[in-house]
Coordinates of C-alpha atoms and ligand atoms in Angstrom, one line a residue:
X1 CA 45.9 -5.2 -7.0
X2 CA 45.3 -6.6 -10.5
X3 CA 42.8 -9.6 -9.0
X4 CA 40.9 -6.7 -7.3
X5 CA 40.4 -5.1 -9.9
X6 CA 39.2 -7.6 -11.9
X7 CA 37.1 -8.7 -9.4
X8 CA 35.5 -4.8 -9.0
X9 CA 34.9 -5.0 -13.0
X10 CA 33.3 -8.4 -13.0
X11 CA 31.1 -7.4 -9.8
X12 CA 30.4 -3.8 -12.0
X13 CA 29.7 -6.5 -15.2
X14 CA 27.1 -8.6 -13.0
X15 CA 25.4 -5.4 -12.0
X16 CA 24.6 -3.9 -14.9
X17 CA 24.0 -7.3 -16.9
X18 CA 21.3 -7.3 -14.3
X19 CA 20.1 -4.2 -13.1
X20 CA 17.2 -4.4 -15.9
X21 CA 16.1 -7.5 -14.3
X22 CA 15.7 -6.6 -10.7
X23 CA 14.2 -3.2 -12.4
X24 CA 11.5 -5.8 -14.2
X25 CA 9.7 -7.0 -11.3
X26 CA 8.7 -3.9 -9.7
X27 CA 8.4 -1.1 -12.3
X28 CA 11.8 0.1 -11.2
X29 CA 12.3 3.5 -10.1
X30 CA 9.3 4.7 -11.0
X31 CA 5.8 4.2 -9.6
X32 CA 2.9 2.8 -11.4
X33 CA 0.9 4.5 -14.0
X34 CA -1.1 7.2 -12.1
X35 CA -4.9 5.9 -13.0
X36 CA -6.9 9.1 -10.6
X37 CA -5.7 13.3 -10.5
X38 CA -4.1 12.9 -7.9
X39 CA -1.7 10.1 -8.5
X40 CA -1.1 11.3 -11.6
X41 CA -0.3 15.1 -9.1
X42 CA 1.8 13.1 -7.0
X43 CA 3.6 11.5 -9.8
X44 CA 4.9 14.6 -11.2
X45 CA 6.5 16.1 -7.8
X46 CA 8.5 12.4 -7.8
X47 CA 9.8 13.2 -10.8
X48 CA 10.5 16.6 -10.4
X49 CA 12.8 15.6 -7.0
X50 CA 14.3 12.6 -9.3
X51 CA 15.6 14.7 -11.2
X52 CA 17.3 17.2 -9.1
X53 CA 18.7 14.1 -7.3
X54 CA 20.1 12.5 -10.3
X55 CA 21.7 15.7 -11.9
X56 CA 23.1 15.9 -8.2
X57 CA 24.1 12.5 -8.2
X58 CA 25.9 12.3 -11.6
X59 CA 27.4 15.4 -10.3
X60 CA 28.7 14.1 -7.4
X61 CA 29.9 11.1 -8.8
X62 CA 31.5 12.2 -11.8
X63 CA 33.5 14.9 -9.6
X64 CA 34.7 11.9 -7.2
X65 CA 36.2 9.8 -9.9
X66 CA 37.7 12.8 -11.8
X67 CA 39.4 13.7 -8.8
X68 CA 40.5 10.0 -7.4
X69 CA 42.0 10.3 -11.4
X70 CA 44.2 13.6 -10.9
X71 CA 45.1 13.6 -7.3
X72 CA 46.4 9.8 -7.5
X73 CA 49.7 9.7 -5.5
X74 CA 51.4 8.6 -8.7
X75 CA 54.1 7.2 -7.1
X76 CA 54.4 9.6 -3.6
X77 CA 56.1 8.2 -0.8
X78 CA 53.5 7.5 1.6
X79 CA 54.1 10.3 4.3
X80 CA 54.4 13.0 2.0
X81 CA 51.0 15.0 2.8
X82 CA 49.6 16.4 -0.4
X83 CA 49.0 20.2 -1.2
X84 CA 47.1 21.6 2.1
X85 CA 44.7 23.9 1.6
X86 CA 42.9 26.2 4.2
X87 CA 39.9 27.9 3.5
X88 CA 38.0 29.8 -0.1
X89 CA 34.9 31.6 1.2
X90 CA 33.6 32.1 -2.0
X91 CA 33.2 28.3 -2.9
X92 CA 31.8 27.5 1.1
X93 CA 29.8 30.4 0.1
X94 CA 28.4 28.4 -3.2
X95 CA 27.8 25.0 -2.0
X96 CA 25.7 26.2 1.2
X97 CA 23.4 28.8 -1.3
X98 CA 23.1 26.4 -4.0
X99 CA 21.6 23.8 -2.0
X100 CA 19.6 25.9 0.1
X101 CA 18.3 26.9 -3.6
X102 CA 17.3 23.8 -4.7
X103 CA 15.4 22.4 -1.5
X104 CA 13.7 26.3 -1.7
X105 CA 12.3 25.3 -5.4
X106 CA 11.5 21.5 -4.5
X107 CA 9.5 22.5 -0.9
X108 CA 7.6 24.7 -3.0
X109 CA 6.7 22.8 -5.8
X110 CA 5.7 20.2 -3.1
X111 CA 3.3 23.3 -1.5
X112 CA 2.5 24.1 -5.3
X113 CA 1.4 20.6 -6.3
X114 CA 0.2 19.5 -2.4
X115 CA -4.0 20.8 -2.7
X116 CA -4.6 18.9 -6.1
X117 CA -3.3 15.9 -4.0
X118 CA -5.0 16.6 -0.8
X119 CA -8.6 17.8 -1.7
X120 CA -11.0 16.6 -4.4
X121 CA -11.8 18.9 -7.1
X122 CA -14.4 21.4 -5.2
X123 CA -16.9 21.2 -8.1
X124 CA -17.4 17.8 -8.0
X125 CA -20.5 16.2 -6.2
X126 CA -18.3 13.1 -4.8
X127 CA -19.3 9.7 -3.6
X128 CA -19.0 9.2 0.2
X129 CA -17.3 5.4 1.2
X130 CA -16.1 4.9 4.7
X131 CA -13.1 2.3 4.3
X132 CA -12.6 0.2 7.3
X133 CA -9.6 -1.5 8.1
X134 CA -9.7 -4.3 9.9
X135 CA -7.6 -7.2 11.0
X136 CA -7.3 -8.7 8.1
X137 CA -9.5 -7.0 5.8
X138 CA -10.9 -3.8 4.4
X139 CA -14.6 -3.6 4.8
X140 CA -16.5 -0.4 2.6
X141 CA -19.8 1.5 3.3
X142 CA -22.0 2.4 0.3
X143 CA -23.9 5.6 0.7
X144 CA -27.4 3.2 0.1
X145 CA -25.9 1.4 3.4
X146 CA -25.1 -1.8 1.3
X147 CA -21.2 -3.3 2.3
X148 CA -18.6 -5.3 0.8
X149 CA -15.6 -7.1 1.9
X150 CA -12.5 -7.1 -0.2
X151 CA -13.5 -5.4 -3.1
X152 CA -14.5 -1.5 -3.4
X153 CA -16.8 -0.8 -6.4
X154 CA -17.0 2.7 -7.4
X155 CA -18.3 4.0 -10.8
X156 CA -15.4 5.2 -13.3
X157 CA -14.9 8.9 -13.6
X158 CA -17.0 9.9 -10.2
X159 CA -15.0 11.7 -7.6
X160 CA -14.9 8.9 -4.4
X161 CA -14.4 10.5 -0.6
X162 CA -12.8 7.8 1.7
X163 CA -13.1 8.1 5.4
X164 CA -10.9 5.7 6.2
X165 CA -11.4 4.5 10.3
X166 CA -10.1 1.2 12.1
X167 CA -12.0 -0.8 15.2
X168 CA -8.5 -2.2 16.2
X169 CA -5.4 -1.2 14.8
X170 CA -3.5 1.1 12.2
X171 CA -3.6 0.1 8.4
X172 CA -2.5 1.8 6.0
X173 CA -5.1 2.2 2.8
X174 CA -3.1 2.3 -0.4
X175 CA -3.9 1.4 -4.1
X176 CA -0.9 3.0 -5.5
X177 CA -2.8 4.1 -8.9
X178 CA -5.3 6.2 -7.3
X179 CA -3.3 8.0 -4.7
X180 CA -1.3 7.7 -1.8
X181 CA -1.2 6.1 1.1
X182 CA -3.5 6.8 4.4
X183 CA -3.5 5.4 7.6
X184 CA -6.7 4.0 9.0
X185 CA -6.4 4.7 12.5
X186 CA -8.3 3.5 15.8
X187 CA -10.3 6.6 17.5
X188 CA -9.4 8.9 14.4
X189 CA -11.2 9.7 10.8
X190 CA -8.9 9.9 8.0
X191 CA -10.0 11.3 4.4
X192 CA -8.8 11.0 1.1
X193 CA -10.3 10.4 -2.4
X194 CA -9.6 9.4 -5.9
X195 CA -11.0 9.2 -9.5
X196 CA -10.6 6.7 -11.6
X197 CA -10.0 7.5 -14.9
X198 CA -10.3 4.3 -16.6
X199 CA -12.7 1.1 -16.2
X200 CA -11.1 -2.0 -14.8
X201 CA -9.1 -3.2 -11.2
X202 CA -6.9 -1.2 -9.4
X203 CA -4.9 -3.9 -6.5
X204 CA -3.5 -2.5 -3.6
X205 CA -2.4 -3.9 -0.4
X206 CA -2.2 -3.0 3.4
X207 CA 1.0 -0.8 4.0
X208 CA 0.9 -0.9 7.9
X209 CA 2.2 -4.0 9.5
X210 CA -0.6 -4.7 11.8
X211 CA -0.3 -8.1 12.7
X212 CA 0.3 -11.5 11.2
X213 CA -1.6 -11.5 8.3
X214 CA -0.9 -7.7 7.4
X215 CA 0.6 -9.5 3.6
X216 CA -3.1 -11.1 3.1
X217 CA -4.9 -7.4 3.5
X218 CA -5.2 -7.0 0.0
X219 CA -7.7 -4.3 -1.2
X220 CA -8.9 -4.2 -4.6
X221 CA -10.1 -0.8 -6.3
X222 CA -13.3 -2.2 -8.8
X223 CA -14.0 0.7 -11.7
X224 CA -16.9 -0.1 -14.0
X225 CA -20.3 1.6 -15.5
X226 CA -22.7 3.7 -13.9
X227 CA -25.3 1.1 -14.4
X228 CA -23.2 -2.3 -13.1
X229 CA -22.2 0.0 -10.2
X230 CA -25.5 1.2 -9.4
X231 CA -26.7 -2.9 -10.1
X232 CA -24.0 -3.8 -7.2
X233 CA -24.6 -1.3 -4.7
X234 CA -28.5 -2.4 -5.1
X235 CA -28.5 -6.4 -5.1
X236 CA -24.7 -7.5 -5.6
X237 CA -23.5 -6.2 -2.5
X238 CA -26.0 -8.0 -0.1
X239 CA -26.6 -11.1 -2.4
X240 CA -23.0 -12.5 -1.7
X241 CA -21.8 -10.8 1.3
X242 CA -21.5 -14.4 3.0
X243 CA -19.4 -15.3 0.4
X244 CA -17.3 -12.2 0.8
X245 CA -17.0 -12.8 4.4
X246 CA -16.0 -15.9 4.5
X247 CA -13.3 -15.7 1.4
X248 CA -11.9 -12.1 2.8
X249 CA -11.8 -12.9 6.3
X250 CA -12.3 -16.5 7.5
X251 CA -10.2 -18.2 4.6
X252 CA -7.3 -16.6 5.5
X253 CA -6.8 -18.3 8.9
X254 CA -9.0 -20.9 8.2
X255 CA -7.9 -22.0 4.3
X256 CA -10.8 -21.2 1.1
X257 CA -12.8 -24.4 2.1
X258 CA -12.4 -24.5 6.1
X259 CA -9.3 -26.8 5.8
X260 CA -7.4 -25.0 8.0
X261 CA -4.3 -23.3 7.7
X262 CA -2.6 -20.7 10.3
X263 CA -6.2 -21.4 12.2
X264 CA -7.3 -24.7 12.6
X265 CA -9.6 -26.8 10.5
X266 CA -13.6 -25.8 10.8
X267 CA -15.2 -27.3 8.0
X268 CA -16.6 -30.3 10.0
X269 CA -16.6 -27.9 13.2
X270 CA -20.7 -28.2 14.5
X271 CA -19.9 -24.5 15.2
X272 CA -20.9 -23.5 11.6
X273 CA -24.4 -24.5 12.1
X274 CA -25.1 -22.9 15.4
X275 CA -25.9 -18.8 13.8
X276 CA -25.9 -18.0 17.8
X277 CA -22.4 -19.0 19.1
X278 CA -21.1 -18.2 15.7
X279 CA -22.3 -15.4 15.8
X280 CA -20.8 -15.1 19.7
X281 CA -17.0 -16.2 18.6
X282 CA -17.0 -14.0 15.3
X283 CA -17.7 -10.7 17.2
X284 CA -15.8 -11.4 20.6
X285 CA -12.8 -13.4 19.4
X286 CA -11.3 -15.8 21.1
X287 CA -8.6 -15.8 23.7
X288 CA -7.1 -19.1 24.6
X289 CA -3.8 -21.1 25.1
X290 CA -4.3 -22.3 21.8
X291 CA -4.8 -19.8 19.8
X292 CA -6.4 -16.5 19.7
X293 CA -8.8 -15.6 16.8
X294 CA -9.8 -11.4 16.8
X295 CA -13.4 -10.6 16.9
X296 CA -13.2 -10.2 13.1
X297 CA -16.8 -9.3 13.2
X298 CA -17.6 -6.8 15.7
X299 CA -18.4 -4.1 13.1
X300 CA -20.9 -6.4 11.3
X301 CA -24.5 -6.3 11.3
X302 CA -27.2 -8.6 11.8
X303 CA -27.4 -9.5 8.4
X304 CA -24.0 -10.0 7.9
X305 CA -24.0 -12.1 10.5
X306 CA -26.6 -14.2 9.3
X307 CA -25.2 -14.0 5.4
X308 CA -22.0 -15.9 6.8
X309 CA -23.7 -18.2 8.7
X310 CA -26.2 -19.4 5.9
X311 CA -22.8 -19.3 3.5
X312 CA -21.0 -21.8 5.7
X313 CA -23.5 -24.3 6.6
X314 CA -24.5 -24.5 3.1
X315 CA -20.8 -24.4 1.1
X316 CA -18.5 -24.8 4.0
X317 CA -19.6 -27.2 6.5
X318 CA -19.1 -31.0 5.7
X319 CA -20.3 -33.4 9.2
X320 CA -17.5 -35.7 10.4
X321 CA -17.4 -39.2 9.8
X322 CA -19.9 -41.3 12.9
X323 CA -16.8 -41.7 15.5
X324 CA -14.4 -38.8 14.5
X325 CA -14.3 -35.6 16.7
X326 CA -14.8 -32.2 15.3
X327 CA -12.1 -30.4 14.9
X328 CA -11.1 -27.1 17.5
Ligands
LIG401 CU1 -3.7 -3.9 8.0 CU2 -1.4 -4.2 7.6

């Protein structure tokens, strides 16, 4: 009895030497500083329902061990029963009202605090960006028609309306600072929105599993001036969309210089300087014993198309040595 003991109070010990620790790495119980209204919305309802939970739970708790404390057997003989006690309406009565209180005032300060997280504010004249998930990345539409790959620019303090759609499978868009989570899904249009109240990046990530390389679907949320947003949307955007094609969605399989990786090796692959069958593989996929690669592209444009394949014959393509075979 004694070593259990001990061992329960060294196990107690360990926890609570640690907790702070494990807390360190991921903010803990609470969720990251709300950066858009509606984070910030959804932010107070958590802590609203944390702390009915905790009171509850401290309650709870504190009950349990006083009562372990003064109903011990202090020495009973095993088979005597303890007091029996049938029945007291008035206290069945109390912990089935109570209860029903408290989930009464948190479902409607959910309903209370649910339209400043669902709609944008009505006055606003927002900026429409359709965010497409895709296997394995998030591609975004500008309003002037110019895309990128990876990273969402949006100018800081402007009301941004996602309508979030997916070619092949459900994601899930989050960047936990500006809101939560919606699902990208195949056939439907989701909406949401967000405003970021201060310049800088907001990271998110993917929170769907949708296929191997759903922990590679990063998203990142890019806030900055009117004018640098403006200056991207205009040149930016189209002047390195190769680039962002080929470091949001080909290096993942492929490694950041065509190395290979979970795909095979391209870089000295005679593929990358033939636009036409590139083009052919990138928006059909391929289906084979080896392998199968999804038509990552099948959403792009021409001159998306073309961006990549200028990119990779120019930064990514190195000819094998006279002799060697190109690689699959
Ligand atoms: Cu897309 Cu997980």
């Amino acid at each position: 009895m004694r070593r259990k003991l001990s061992s329960f109070a060294l196990a107690v010990l360990v926890a609570l030497a640690t907790a702070g620790v494990a807390a360190a790495t991921n903010g803990g119980f609470t969720p990251v500083q709300p950066e858009s209204p509606n984070a910030s919305h959804t932010q107070t309802a958590y802590y609203v329902i944390l702390g009915f939970t905790s009171a509850i739970f401290v309650l709870v708790e504190s009950v349990l061990v006083v009562f372990i404390w003064k109903y011990r057997s202090r020495g009973r003989d095993r088979t005597v029963e303890g007091a029996q006690v049938l029945g007291h309406t008035r206290l069945e009565m109390l912990w089935t009202a109570i209860p029903v209180l408290i989930l009464a005032v948190i479902a409607a300060f959910v309903f209370y605090e649910l339209p400043s997280i669902d709609s944008a504010p009505a006055a606003a004249d927002p900026i429409h960006i359709t965010v497409e998930g895709h296997q394995y990345y998030w591609q975004f539409d500008y309003p002037n028609r110019a895309r990128s790959i990876g990273t969402l620019h949006v100018p800081v303090g402007a009301v941004v309306d996602l309508k979030v759609v997916s070619p092949d499978v459900i994601h899930s868009w989050w960047i936990p600072a500006l809101g939560g989570k919606i699902q990208a899904i195949p056939g439907r249009t989701n909406h949401s929105w967000f405003r970021a109240e201060a310049p800088g990046n907001y990271e998110g990530q993917c929170a769907e599993l949708c296929g191997v390389f759903h922990a590679s679907m990063l998203a990142t949320v890019r806030a900055e001036s009117a004018q640098a947003y403006r200056t991207y949307i205009s040149k930016t955007a189209a002047a390195t969309i190769g680039q962002q094609e080929f470091g949001g969605v080909c290096a993942t399989c492929h490694g950041n210089l065509g190395q290979g990786g979970y795909g095979p090796a391209i870089a000295n692959n005679t593929l990358l300087i033939q636009p036409a069958a590139l083009a052919g593989i990138l928006r059909n996929g391929v289906t084979g014993t080896l392998g199968a690669m999804p038509p990552v592209a099948d959403t792009w444009n021409k001159a998306q198309l073309d961006a990549l394949a200028a990119y990779v014959k120019k930064h990514i393509y190195k000819p094998a040595p006279l002799g060697a075979t190109s690689g699959g």
